[in-house]
Amino acid sequence: IYLQVGLFFPSIPTMCLHRLARMPYLALPTVPHCQVTYIWISPCGKFPKGKTRTLDSEPQSVADVPRFNATLWIDDVLTEITLVPVRMFRDPFTRDPNKLVMCDALDLQGTPARESPLSECAKAMEEVKDQKPWFGFEQEFTLMALDQHPFGWRDDPYPTTPGVGEVGLEKIWGRDVSLSHYQACLYAGVKISGITNEGGPAQWEFQIGPCEGIELGDHAWTARYILFRVCEDFGVIPSFHPKLFDHPLWSSDGHMNFSTEAMRSPGGLTRIHAAIERLAQRHMEHVALYGDEHNNRKRMIGGSLSSAFDTFSWRTASRSVSVRIPGHVHSEGRGYLEDRRPPSDCDPYVVCQALVETCLPPPGGHNGEDAIL
């Protein structure tokens, strides 16, 4: 850490030395007290936020964690909100018995804050819970140095790796960050299912899931929070920008895998096809919800790795489409679909809600017309 920071920023060579100096203090006994870090989503919907308080004892479930207060800038006014814990994890930074809790945000009237999509997603999942919707999220990100250049390189043209899963320092950078994040998530209890390097030498991906219903958003946002904290220790910054560079071979995505119990059962491929037909009818609505149009038009240019922004497409075992049916799903006749349209800076709660409201209208329900879409 010292060498990396000192190399790029010689004027601040001691920036990360305190990471070692703090260890004796973290080892001090604090029982019976417990430190709980509350996590919530920033007003822009792009970043996690967090603050910590002391409880008199270790909470045994999320129901034991009291509400807390925080502030958000809403319409240029600093507004107080109430943080409502919804899911609890172990704290990989200060360790047991300390906790991380993912929170919903309520306004002064006790209703979901305008910037918090968690409550609306939870309502949508409750309506279709009998269909057991499962999700898997593929979160890509790029490691940046503190001067906002990509970690490890400075000059154009943009260097690309031969492909996903490369090894060797001449091809990929930042493996220690990705592995440390992986370990921290597993310790915390986040449902992280894997990691891989991507098309850029400082670009990585972690996968969350399978998770049922609202669980996906809770775990994905907590994993994002943990990533930011891990990157603090390494003197780098994670970027979820979907199109950092104007290069046809580079983009950063947030693909979402989706299925129901019926899709996962024998003969489920017909249910998958039916869901894809519904997604085709609302293509532009989904794209608008998933992220910024300007960045996504630059990202979704068609070709071998992405679909066209304005046109819906699907195919088996293809990466150049809006929705992919994996090859093994086609062969087995059941499984899941992959929505390849979400960018890396999407809100997983919003994407999951849109998928269930389009693909799984509740019996006798509104079919989504008066909901998020």
PDB file of C-alpha atoms in Angstrom, residues 100-267:
ATOM      1  CA  LEU A 100     -23.387  -3.920   9.306  1.00  0.00           C
ATOM      2  CA  VAL A 101     -27.087  -3.254   8.667  1.00  0.00           C
ATOM      3  CA  MET A 102     -28.667  -2.350   5.345  1.00  0.00           C
ATOM      4  CA  CYS A 103     -31.403   0.241   5.869  1.00  0.00           C
ATOM      5  CA  ASP A 104     -34.463   1.704   4.245  1.00  0.00           C
ATOM      6  CA  ALA A 105     -34.970   5.463   4.535  1.00  0.00           C
ATOM      7  CA  LEU A 106     -38.199   7.099   5.744  1.00  0.00           C
ATOM      8  CA  ASP A 107     -39.118  10.768   5.665  1.00  0.00           C
ATOM      9  CA  LEU A 108     -40.609  12.777   8.552  1.00  0.00           C
ATOM     10  CA  GLN A 109     -44.085  11.428   7.738  1.00  0.00           C
ATOM     11  CA  GLY A 110     -42.858   7.866   8.077  1.00  0.00           C
ATOM     12  CA  THR A 111     -43.201   7.119   4.366  1.00  0.00           C
ATOM     13  CA  PRO A 112     -40.355   5.938   2.128  1.00  0.00           C
ATOM     14  CA  ALA A 113     -38.025   8.795   1.228  1.00  0.00           C
ATOM     15  CA  ARG A 114     -38.213   9.741  -2.418  1.00  0.00           C
ATOM     16  CA  GLU A 115     -34.627   8.676  -3.016  1.00  0.00           C
ATOM     17  CA  SER A 116     -35.102   5.200  -1.464  1.00  0.00           C
ATOM     18  CA  PRO A 117     -36.298   2.477  -3.871  1.00  0.00           C
ATOM     19  CA  LEU A 118     -36.103  -0.303  -1.277  1.00  0.00           C
ATOM     20  CA  SER A 119     -39.688  -0.040  -0.011  1.00  0.00           C
ATOM     21  CA  GLU A 120     -41.266  -0.106  -3.471  1.00  0.00           C
ATOM     22  CA  CYS A 121     -39.158  -3.086  -4.470  1.00  0.00           C
ATOM     23  CA  ALA A 122     -40.194  -4.900  -1.282  1.00  0.00           C
ATOM     24  CA  LYS A 123     -43.879  -4.332  -2.109  1.00  0.00           C
ATOM     25  CA  ALA A 124     -43.422  -5.715  -5.614  1.00  0.00           C
ATOM     26  CA  MET A 125     -41.637  -8.809  -4.263  1.00  0.00           C
ATOM     27  CA  GLU A 126     -44.360  -9.415  -1.698  1.00  0.00           C
ATOM     28  CA  GLU A 127     -46.990  -9.542  -4.449  1.00  0.00           C
ATOM     29  CA  VAL A 128     -45.156 -12.292  -6.352  1.00  0.00           C
ATOM     30  CA  LYS A 129     -43.504 -14.160  -3.474  1.00  0.00           C
ATOM     31  CA  ASP A 130     -45.479 -17.337  -4.242  1.00  0.00           C
ATOM     32  CA  GLN A 131     -43.611 -17.547  -7.575  1.00  0.00           C
ATOM     33  CA  LYS A 132     -40.248 -17.518  -5.737  1.00  0.00           C
ATOM     34  CA  PRO A 133     -38.332 -15.051  -7.925  1.00  0.00           C
ATOM     35  CA  TRP A 134     -34.570 -15.558  -7.821  1.00  0.00           C
ATOM     36  CA  PHE A 135     -31.938 -13.084  -8.958  1.00  0.00           C
ATOM     37  CA  GLY A 136     -28.224 -13.100  -9.633  1.00  0.00           C
ATOM     38  CA  PHE A 137     -26.302  -9.850 -10.160  1.00  0.00           C
ATOM     39  CA  GLU A 138     -23.025  -9.392 -12.031  1.00  0.00           C
ATOM     40  CA  GLN A 139     -21.391  -6.202 -10.730  1.00  0.00           C
ATOM     41  CA  GLU A 140     -18.537  -4.872 -12.865  1.00  0.00           C
ATOM     42  CA  PHE A 141     -16.292  -2.058 -11.653  1.00  0.00           C
ATOM     43  CA  THR A 142     -12.993  -0.344 -12.471  1.00  0.00           C
ATOM     44  CA  LEU A 143     -10.283   0.480  -9.940  1.00  0.00           C
ATOM     45  CA  MET A 144      -9.175   4.112 -10.062  1.00  0.00           C
ATOM     46  CA  ALA A 145      -6.188   5.864  -8.521  1.00  0.00           C
ATOM     47  CA  LEU A 146      -6.765   8.953  -6.391  1.00  0.00           C
ATOM     48  CA  ASP A 147      -5.946  11.238  -9.331  1.00  0.00           C
ATOM     49  CA  GLN A 148      -8.984   9.737 -11.133  1.00  0.00           C
ATOM     50  CA  HIS A 149      -6.860   7.825 -13.628  1.00  0.00           C
ATOM     51  CA  PRO A 150      -7.398   4.060 -13.898  1.00  0.00           C
ATOM     52  CA  PHE A 151      -5.227   2.150 -11.468  1.00  0.00           C
ATOM     53  CA  GLY A 152      -1.907   1.086 -12.995  1.00  0.00           C
ATOM     54  CA  TRP A 153      -1.927   2.973 -16.298  1.00  0.00           C
ATOM     55  CA  ARG A 154      -1.939   6.497 -17.625  1.00  0.00           C
ATOM     56  CA  ASP A 155      -1.565   6.732 -21.379  1.00  0.00           C
ATOM     57  CA  ASP A 156      -3.803   6.120 -24.362  1.00  0.00           C
ATOM     58  CA  PRO A 157      -4.616   3.951 -26.122  1.00  0.00           C
ATOM     59  CA  TYR A 158      -6.730   2.126 -23.601  1.00  0.00           C
ATOM     60  CA  PRO A 159      -5.086  -1.225 -22.805  1.00  0.00           C
ATOM     61  CA  THR A 160      -7.319  -4.260 -23.070  1.00  0.00           C
ATOM     62  CA  THR A 161      -6.736  -7.781 -21.835  1.00  0.00           C
ATOM     63  CA  PRO A 162      -7.004 -10.803 -24.129  1.00  0.00           C
ATOM     64  CA  GLY A 163     -10.173 -11.856 -22.327  1.00  0.00           C
ATOM     65  CA  VAL A 164     -11.910 -12.618 -19.067  1.00  0.00           C
ATOM     66  CA  GLY A 165     -10.066 -14.738 -16.514  1.00  0.00           C
ATOM     67  CA  GLU A 166      -6.522 -13.711 -17.427  1.00  0.00           C
ATOM     68  CA  VAL A 167      -3.577 -14.081 -15.060  1.00  0.00           C
ATOM     69  CA  GLY A 168      -0.254 -12.282 -14.995  1.00  0.00           C
ATOM     70  CA  LEU A 169       0.788  -8.782 -13.961  1.00  0.00           C
ATOM     71  CA  GLU A 170       1.247  -7.704 -17.561  1.00  0.00           C
ATOM     72  CA  LYS A 171      -2.480  -8.355 -18.149  1.00  0.00           C
ATOM     73  CA  ILE A 172      -4.424  -7.584 -14.979  1.00  0.00           C
ATOM     74  CA  TRP A 173      -4.010  -5.282 -11.973  1.00  0.00           C
ATOM     75  CA  GLY A 174      -5.743  -5.093  -8.621  1.00  0.00           C
ATOM     76  CA  ARG A 175      -6.282  -8.767  -7.835  1.00  0.00           C
ATOM     77  CA  ASP A 176      -5.477  -8.197  -4.154  1.00  0.00           C
ATOM     78  CA  VAL A 177      -8.344  -5.699  -3.928  1.00  0.00           C
ATOM     79  CA  SER A 178     -10.824  -8.073  -5.553  1.00  0.00           C
ATOM     80  CA  LEU A 179      -9.751 -11.055  -3.417  1.00  0.00           C
ATOM     81  CA  SER A 180      -9.870  -9.011  -0.205  1.00  0.00           C
ATOM     82  CA  HIS A 181     -13.371  -7.831  -1.067  1.00  0.00           C
ATOM     83  CA  TYR A 182     -14.389 -11.428  -1.786  1.00  0.00           C
ATOM     84  CA  GLN A 183     -13.132 -12.604   1.619  1.00  0.00           C
ATOM     85  CA  ALA A 184     -14.738  -9.677   3.435  1.00  0.00           C
ATOM     86  CA  CYS A 185     -18.122 -10.384   1.829  1.00  0.00           C
ATOM     87  CA  LEU A 186     -17.972 -14.065   2.745  1.00  0.00           C
ATOM     88  CA  TYR A 187     -17.122 -13.183   6.344  1.00  0.00           C
ATOM     89  CA  ALA A 188     -19.995 -10.688   6.460  1.00  0.00           C
ATOM     90  CA  GLY A 189     -22.514 -13.230   5.189  1.00  0.00           C
ATOM     91  CA  VAL A 190     -23.073 -11.518   1.846  1.00  0.00           C
ATOM     92  CA  LYS A 191     -24.155 -14.000  -0.825  1.00  0.00           C
ATOM     93  CA  ILE A 192     -21.190 -13.411  -3.096  1.00  0.00           C
ATOM     94  CA  SER A 193     -20.819 -16.300  -5.518  1.00  0.00           C
ATOM     95  CA  GLY A 194     -17.646 -15.435  -7.411  1.00  0.00           C
ATOM     96  CA  ILE A 195     -15.242 -12.909  -8.926  1.00  0.00           C
ATOM     97  CA  THR A 196     -13.432 -12.495 -12.240  1.00  0.00           C
ATOM     98  CA  ASN A 197     -11.313  -9.920 -14.022  1.00  0.00           C
ATOM     99  CA  GLU A 198     -12.897  -8.258 -17.041  1.00  0.00           C
ATOM    100  CA  GLY A 199     -11.801  -6.700 -20.347  1.00  0.00           C
ATOM    101  CA  GLY A 200      -9.659  -3.959 -18.824  1.00  0.00           C
ATOM    102  CA  PRO A 201      -6.515  -4.597 -16.747  1.00  0.00           C
ATOM    103  CA  ALA A 202      -8.007  -2.818 -13.697  1.00  0.00           C
ATOM    104  CA  GLN A 203     -11.591  -3.938 -14.331  1.00  0.00           C
ATOM    105  CA  TRP A 204     -13.202  -6.592 -12.148  1.00  0.00           C
ATOM    106  CA  GLU A 205     -16.546  -8.220 -11.483  1.00  0.00           C
ATOM    107  CA  PHE A 206     -18.171  -9.843  -8.485  1.00  0.00           C
ATOM    108  CA  GLN A 207     -21.389 -11.863  -8.573  1.00  0.00           C
ATOM    109  CA  ILE A 208     -24.177 -11.767  -5.997  1.00  0.00           C
ATOM    110  CA  GLY A 209     -26.754 -14.533  -5.687  1.00  0.00           C
ATOM    111  CA  PRO A 210     -28.771 -16.484  -6.174  1.00  0.00           C
ATOM    112  CA  CYS A 211     -31.012 -14.444  -3.889  1.00  0.00           C
ATOM    113  CA  GLU A 212     -34.782 -14.581  -3.515  1.00  0.00           C
ATOM    114  CA  GLY A 213     -36.862 -11.425  -3.837  1.00  0.00           C
ATOM    115  CA  ILE A 214     -35.737  -8.273  -2.019  1.00  0.00           C
ATOM    116  CA  GLU A 215     -32.698 -10.131  -0.690  1.00  0.00           C
ATOM    117  CA  LEU A 216     -30.738  -9.409  -3.893  1.00  0.00           C
ATOM    118  CA  GLY A 217     -30.800  -5.644  -3.458  1.00  0.00           C
ATOM    119  CA  ASP A 218     -29.851  -5.875   0.220  1.00  0.00           C
ATOM    120  CA  HIS A 219     -26.842  -8.071  -0.502  1.00  0.00           C
ATOM    121  CA  ALA A 220     -25.711  -6.165  -3.610  1.00  0.00           C
ATOM    122  CA  TRP A 221     -25.739  -2.770  -1.879  1.00  0.00           C
ATOM    123  CA  THR A 222     -23.934  -4.178   1.167  1.00  0.00           C
ATOM    124  CA  ALA A 223     -21.316  -5.680  -1.151  1.00  0.00           C
ATOM    125  CA  ARG A 224     -20.865  -2.263  -2.753  1.00  0.00           C
ATOM    126  CA  TYR A 225     -20.370  -0.685   0.664  1.00  0.00           C
ATOM    127  CA  ILE A 226     -17.791  -3.320   1.583  1.00  0.00           C
ATOM    128  CA  LEU A 227     -15.974  -2.709  -1.720  1.00  0.00           C
ATOM    129  CA  PHE A 228     -15.617   1.005  -0.993  1.00  0.00           C
ATOM    130  CA  ARG A 229     -14.268   0.248   2.475  1.00  0.00           C
ATOM    131  CA  VAL A 230     -11.772  -2.327   1.165  1.00  0.00           C
ATOM    132  CA  CYS A 231     -10.598   0.120  -1.493  1.00  0.00           C
ATOM    133  CA  GLU A 232      -9.929   2.713   1.233  1.00  0.00           C
ATOM    134  CA  ASP A 233      -7.359   0.312   2.685  1.00  0.00           C
ATOM    135  CA  PHE A 234      -5.614  -0.092  -0.685  1.00  0.00           C
ATOM    136  CA  GLY A 235      -5.606   3.590  -1.631  1.00  0.00           C
ATOM    137  CA  VAL A 236      -7.841   3.140  -4.689  1.00  0.00           C
ATOM    138  CA  ILE A 237     -11.410   4.041  -5.639  1.00  0.00           C
ATOM    139  CA  PRO A 238     -14.002   1.747  -7.247  1.00  0.00           C
ATOM    140  CA  SER A 239     -15.820   3.291 -10.205  1.00  0.00           C
ATOM    141  CA  PHE A 240     -19.186   1.969 -11.385  1.00  0.00           C
ATOM    142  CA  HIS A 241     -19.288   4.344 -14.359  1.00  0.00           C
ATOM    143  CA  PRO A 242     -20.700   2.361 -17.315  1.00  0.00           C
ATOM    144  CA  LYS A 243     -18.587   4.101 -19.982  1.00  0.00           C
ATOM    145  CA  LEU A 244     -15.409   5.610 -18.561  1.00  0.00           C
ATOM    146  CA  PHE A 245     -13.629   5.466 -21.906  1.00  0.00           C
ATOM    147  CA  ASP A 246     -14.776   6.059 -25.442  1.00  0.00           C
ATOM    148  CA  HIS A 247     -13.509   2.697 -26.637  1.00  0.00           C
ATOM    149  CA  PRO A 248     -15.703   0.185 -28.483  1.00  0.00           C
ATOM    150  CA  LEU A 249     -14.314  -2.790 -26.535  1.00  0.00           C
ATOM    151  CA  TRP A 250     -14.793  -1.269 -23.085  1.00  0.00           C
ATOM    152  CA  SER A 251     -17.949  -0.927 -21.038  1.00  0.00           C
ATOM    153  CA  SER A 252     -19.010  -1.749 -17.507  1.00  0.00           C
ATOM    154  CA  ASP A 253     -22.231  -3.673 -16.990  1.00  0.00           C
ATOM    155  CA  GLY A 254     -24.590  -4.898 -14.289  1.00  0.00           C
ATOM    156  CA  HIS A 255     -26.217  -7.947 -15.853  1.00  0.00           C
ATOM    157  CA  MET A 256     -29.153  -9.376 -13.912  1.00  0.00           C
ATOM    158  CA  ASN A 257     -30.119 -13.061 -13.983  1.00  0.00           C
ATOM    159  CA  PHE A 258     -33.769 -13.789 -13.249  1.00  0.00           C
ATOM    160  CA  SER A 259     -35.986 -16.839 -12.781  1.00  0.00           C
ATOM    161  CA  THR A 260     -39.072 -18.126 -11.017  1.00  0.00           C
ATOM    162  CA  GLU A 261     -39.809 -21.536  -9.579  1.00  0.00           C
ATOM    163  CA  ALA A 262     -41.778 -22.379 -12.744  1.00  0.00           C
ATOM    164  CA  MET A 263     -38.835 -21.354 -14.952  1.00  0.00           C
ATOM    165  CA  ARG A 264     -36.504 -23.541 -12.909  1.00  0.00           C
ATOM    166  CA  SER A 265     -38.836 -26.553 -13.124  1.00  0.00           C
ATOM    167  CA  PRO A 266     -39.036 -29.094 -15.979  1.00  0.00           C
ATOM    168  CA  GLY A 267     -40.474 -27.413 -19.071  1.00  0.00           C
TER     169      GLY A 267
END
